[in-house]
Short mmCIF file of N, CA, C and O in Angstrom, two decimals:
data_model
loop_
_atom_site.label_atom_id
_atom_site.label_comp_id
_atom_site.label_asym_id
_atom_site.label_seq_id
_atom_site.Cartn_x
_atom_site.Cartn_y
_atom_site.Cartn_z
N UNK A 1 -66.90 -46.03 38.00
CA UNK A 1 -65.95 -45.02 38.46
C UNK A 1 -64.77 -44.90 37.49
O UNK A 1 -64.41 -45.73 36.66
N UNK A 2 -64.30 -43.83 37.74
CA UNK A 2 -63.15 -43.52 37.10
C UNK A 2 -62.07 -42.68 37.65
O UNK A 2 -62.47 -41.71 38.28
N UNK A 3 -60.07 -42.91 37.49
CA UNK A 3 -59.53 -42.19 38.15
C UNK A 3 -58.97 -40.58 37.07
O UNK A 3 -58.84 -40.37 35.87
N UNK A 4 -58.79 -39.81 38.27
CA UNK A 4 -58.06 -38.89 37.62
C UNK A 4 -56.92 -38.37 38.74
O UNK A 4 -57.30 -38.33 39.91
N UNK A 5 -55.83 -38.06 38.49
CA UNK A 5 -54.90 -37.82 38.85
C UNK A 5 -54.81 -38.81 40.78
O UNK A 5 -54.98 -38.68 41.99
N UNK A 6 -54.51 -39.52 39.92
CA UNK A 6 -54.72 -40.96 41.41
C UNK A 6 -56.19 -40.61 41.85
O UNK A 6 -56.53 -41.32 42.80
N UNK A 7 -57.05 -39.84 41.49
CA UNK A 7 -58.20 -40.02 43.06
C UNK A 7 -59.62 -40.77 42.06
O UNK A 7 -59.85 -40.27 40.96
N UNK A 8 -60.18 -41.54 42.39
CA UNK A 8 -61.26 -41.87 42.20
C UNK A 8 -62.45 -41.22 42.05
O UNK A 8 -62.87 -40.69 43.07
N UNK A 9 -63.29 -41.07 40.78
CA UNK A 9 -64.17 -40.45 40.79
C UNK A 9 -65.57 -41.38 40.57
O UNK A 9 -65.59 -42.02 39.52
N UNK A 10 -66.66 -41.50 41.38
CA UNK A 10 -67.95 -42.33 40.71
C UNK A 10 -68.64 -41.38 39.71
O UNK A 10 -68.47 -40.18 39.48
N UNK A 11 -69.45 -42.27 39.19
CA UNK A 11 -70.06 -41.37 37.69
C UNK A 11 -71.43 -41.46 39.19
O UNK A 11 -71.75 -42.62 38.92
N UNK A 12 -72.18 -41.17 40.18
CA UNK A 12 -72.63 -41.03 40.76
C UNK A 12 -73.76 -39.28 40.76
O UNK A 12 -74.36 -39.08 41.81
N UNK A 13 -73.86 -38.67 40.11
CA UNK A 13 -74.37 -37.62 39.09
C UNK A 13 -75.55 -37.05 39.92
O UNK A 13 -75.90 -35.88 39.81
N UNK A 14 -76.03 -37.77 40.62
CA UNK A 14 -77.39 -36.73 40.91
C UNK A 14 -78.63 -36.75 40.01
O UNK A 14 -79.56 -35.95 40.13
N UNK A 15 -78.56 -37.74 39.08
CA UNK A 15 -79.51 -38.00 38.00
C UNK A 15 -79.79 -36.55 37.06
O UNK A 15 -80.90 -36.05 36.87
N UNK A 16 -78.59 -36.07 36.58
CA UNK A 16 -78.11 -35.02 35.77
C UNK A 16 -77.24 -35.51 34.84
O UNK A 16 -76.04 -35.44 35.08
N UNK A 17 -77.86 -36.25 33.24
CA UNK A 17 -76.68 -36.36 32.32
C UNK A 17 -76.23 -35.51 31.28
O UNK A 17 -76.80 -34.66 30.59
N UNK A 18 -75.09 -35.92 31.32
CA UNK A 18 -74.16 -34.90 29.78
C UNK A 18 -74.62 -35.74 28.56
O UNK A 18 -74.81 -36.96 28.50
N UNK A 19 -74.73 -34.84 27.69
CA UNK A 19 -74.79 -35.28 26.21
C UNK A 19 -74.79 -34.80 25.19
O UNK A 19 -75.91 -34.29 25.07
N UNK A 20 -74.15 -34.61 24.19
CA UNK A 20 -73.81 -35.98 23.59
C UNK A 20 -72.24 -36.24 24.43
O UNK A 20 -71.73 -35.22 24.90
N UNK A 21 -71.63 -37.28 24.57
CA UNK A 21 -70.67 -37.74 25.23
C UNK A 21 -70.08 -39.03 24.17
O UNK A 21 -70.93 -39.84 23.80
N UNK A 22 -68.84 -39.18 23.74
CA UNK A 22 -68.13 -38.15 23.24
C UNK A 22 -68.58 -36.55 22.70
O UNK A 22 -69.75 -36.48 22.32
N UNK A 23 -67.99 -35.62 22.66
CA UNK A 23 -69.09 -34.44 22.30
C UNK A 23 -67.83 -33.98 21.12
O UNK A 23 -66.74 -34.54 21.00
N UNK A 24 -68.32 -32.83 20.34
CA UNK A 24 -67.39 -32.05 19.55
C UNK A 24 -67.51 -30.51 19.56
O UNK A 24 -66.51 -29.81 19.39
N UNK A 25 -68.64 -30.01 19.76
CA UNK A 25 -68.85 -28.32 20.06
C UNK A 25 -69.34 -28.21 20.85
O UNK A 25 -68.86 -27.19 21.35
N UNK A 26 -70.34 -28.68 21.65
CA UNK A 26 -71.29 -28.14 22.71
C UNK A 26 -71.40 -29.45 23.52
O UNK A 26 -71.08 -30.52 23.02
N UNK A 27 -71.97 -29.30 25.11
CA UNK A 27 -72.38 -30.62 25.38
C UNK A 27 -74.01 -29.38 26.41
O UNK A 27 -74.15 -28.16 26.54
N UNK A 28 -74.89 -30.63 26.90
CA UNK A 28 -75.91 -30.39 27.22
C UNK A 28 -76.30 -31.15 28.65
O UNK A 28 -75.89 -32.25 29.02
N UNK A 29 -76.95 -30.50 29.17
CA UNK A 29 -77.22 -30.91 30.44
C UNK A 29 -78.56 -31.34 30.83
O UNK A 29 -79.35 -30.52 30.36
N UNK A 30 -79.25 -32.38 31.55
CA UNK A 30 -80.48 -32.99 31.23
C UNK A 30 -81.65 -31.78 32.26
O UNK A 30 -82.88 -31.73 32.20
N UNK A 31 -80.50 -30.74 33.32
CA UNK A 31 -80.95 -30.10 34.27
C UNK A 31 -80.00 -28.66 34.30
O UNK A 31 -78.82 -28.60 33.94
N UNK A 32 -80.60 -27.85 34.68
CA UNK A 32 -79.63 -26.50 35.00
C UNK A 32 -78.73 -27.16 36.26
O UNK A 32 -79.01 -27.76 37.30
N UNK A 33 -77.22 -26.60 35.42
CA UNK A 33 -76.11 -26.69 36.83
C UNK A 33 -75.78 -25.59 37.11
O UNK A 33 -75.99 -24.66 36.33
N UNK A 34 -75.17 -25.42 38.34
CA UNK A 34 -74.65 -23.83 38.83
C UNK A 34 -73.28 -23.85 39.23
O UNK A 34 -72.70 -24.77 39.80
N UNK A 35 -72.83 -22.78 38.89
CA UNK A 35 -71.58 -22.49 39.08
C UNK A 35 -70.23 -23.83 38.06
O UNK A 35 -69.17 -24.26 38.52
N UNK A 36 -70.62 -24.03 37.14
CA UNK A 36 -69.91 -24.80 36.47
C UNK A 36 -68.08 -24.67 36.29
O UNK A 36 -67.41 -23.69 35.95
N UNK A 37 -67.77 -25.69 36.57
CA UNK A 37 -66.26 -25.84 36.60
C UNK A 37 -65.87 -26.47 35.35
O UNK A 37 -66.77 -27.28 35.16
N UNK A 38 -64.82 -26.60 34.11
CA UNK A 38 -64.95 -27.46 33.49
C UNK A 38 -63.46 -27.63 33.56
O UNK A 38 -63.12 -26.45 33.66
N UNK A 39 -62.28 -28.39 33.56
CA UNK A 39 -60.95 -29.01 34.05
C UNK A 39 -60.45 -30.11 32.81
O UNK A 39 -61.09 -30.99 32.24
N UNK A 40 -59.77 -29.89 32.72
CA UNK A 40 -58.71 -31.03 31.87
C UNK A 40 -58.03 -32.62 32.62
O UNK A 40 -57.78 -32.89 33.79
N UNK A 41 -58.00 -32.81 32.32
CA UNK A 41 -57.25 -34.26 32.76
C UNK A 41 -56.22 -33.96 33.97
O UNK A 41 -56.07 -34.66 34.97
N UNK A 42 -55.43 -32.51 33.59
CA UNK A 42 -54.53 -32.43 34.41
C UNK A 42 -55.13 -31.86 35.78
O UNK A 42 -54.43 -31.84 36.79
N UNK A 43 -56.68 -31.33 35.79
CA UNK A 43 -57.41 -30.64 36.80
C UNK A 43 -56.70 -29.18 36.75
O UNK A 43 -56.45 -28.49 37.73
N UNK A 44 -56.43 -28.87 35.38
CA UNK A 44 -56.64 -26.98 34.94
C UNK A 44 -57.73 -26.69 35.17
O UNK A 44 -58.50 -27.64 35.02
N UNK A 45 -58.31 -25.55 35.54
CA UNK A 45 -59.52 -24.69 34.91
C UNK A 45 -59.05 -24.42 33.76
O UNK A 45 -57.94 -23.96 33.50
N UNK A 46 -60.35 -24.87 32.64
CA UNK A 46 -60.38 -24.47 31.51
C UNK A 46 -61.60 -23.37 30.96
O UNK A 46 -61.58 -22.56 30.04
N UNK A 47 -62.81 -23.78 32.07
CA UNK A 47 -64.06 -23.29 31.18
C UNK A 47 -64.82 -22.97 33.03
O UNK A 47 -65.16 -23.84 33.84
N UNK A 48 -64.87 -21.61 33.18
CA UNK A 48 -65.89 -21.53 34.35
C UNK A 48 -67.16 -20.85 33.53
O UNK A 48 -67.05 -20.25 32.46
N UNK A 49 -68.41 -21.07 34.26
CA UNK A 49 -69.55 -20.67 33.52
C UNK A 49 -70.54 -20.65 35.20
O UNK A 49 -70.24 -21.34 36.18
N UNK A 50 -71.90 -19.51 35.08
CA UNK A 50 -72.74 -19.47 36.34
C UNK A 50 -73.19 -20.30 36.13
O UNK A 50 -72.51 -21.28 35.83
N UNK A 51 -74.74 -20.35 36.19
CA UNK A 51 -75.75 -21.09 35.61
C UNK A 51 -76.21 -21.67 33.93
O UNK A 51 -76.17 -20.78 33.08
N UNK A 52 -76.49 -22.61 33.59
CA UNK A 52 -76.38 -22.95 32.27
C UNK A 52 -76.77 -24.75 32.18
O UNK A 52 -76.53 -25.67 32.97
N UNK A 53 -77.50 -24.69 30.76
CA UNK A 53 -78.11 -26.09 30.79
C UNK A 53 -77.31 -26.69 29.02
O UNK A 53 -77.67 -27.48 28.16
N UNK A 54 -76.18 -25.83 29.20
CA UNK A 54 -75.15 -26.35 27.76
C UNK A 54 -73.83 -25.43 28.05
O UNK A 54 -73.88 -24.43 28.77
N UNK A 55 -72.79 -25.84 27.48
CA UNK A 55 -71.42 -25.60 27.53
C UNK A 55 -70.83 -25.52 26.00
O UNK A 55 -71.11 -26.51 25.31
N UNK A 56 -70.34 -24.86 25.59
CA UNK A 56 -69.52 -24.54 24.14
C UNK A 56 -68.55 -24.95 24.65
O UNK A 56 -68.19 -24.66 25.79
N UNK A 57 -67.89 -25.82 23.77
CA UNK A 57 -66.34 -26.02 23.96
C UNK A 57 -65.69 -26.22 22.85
O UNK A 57 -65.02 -27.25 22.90
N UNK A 58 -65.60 -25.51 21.63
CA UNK A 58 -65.23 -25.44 20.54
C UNK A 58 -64.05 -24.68 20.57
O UNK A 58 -63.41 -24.78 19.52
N UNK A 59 -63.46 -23.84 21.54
CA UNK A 59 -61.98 -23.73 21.17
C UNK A 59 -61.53 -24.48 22.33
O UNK A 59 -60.74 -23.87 23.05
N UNK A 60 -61.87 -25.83 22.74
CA UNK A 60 -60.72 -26.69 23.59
C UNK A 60 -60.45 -27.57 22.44
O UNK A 60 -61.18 -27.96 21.53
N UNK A 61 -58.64 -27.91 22.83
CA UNK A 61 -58.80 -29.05 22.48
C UNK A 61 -59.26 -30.42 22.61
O UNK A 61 -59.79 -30.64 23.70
N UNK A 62 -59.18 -31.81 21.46
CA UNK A 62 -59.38 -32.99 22.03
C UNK A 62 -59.00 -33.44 23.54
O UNK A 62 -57.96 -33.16 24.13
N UNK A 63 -59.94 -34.11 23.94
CA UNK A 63 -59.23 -34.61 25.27
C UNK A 63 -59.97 -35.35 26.47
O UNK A 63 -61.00 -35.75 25.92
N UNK A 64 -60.03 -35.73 27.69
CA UNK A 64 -61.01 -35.96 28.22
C UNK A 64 -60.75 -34.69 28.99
O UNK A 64 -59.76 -33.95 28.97
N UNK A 65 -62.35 -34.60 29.95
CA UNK A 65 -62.73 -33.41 30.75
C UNK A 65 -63.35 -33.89 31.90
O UNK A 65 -63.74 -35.06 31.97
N UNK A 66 -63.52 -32.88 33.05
CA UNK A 66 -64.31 -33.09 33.68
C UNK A 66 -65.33 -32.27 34.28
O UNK A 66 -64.82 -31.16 34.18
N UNK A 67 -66.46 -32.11 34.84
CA UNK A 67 -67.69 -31.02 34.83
C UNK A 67 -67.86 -31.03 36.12
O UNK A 67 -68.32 -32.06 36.61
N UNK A 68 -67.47 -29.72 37.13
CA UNK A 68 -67.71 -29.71 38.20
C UNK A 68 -68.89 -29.09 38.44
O UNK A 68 -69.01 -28.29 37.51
N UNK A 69 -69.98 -28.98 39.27
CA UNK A 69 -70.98 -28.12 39.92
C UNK A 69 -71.39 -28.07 40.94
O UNK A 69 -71.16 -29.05 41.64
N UNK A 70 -72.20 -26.96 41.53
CA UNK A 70 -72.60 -26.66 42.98
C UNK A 70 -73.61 -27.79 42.84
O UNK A 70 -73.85 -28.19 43.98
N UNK A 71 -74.35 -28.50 41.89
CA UNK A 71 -75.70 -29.20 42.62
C UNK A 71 -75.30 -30.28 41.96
O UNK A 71 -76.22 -31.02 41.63
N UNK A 72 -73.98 -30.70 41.59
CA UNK A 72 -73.99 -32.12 41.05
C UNK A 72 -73.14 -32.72 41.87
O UNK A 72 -72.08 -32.22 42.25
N UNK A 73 -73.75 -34.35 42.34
CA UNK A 73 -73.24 -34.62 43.78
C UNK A 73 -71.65 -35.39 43.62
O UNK A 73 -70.93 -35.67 44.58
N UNK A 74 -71.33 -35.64 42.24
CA UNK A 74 -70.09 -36.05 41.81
C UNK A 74 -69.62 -35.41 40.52
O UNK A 74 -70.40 -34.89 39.73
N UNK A 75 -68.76 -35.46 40.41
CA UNK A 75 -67.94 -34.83 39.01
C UNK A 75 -68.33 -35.74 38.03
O UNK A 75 -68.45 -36.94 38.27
N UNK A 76 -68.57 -35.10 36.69
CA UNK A 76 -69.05 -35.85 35.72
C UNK A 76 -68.06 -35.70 34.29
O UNK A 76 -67.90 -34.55 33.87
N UNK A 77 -67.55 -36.58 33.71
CA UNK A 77 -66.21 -36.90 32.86
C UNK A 77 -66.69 -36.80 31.13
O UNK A 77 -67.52 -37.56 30.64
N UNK A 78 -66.15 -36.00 30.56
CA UNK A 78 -66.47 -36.37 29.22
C UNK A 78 -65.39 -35.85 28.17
O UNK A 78 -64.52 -34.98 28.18
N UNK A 79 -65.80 -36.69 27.37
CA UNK A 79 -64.21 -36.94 25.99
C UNK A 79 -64.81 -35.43 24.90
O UNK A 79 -65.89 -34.93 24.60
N UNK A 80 -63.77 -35.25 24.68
CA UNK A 80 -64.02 -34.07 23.74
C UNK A 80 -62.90 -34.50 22.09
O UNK A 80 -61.68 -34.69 22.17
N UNK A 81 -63.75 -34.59 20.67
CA UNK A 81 -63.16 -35.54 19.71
C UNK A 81 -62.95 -34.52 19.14
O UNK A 81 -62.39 -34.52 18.05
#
């Protein structure tokens, strides 16, 4: 697990991983997610997307993130270098 803004998050996933993690332009998904959320540390929306089995994130900056979705049963965290 891991916290973000005091609350606890488990890496608990739904057997859906991100990768590459650290990432630098794109990250990838082992399954289609829906309705994708993607949030900053501070829990901004940074990146909404429908359906999709990869994410561009080449104009965010460095930072950690986090990946919300309708079929992923916990939020899933990843560093952007």
């Amino acid at each position: 697990p891991f916290t973000v803004n005091n609350i606890e998050v488990a890496d608990n996933s739904g057997g859906v991983s991100v990768y590459p993690n650290p990432a630098r332009d794109k990250v990838y998904f082992t399954a289609s997610l829906e309705e994708i959320a993607l949030r900053d540390a501070f829990g901004k929306m940074v990146l909404q997307k429908g359906t999709a089995t990869e994410l561009e994130l080449v104009d965010l900056p460095k930072g950690v993130y986090i990946i919300n979705a309708k079929n992923l049963l916990s939020p899933k965290r990843i560093v952007i270098q």
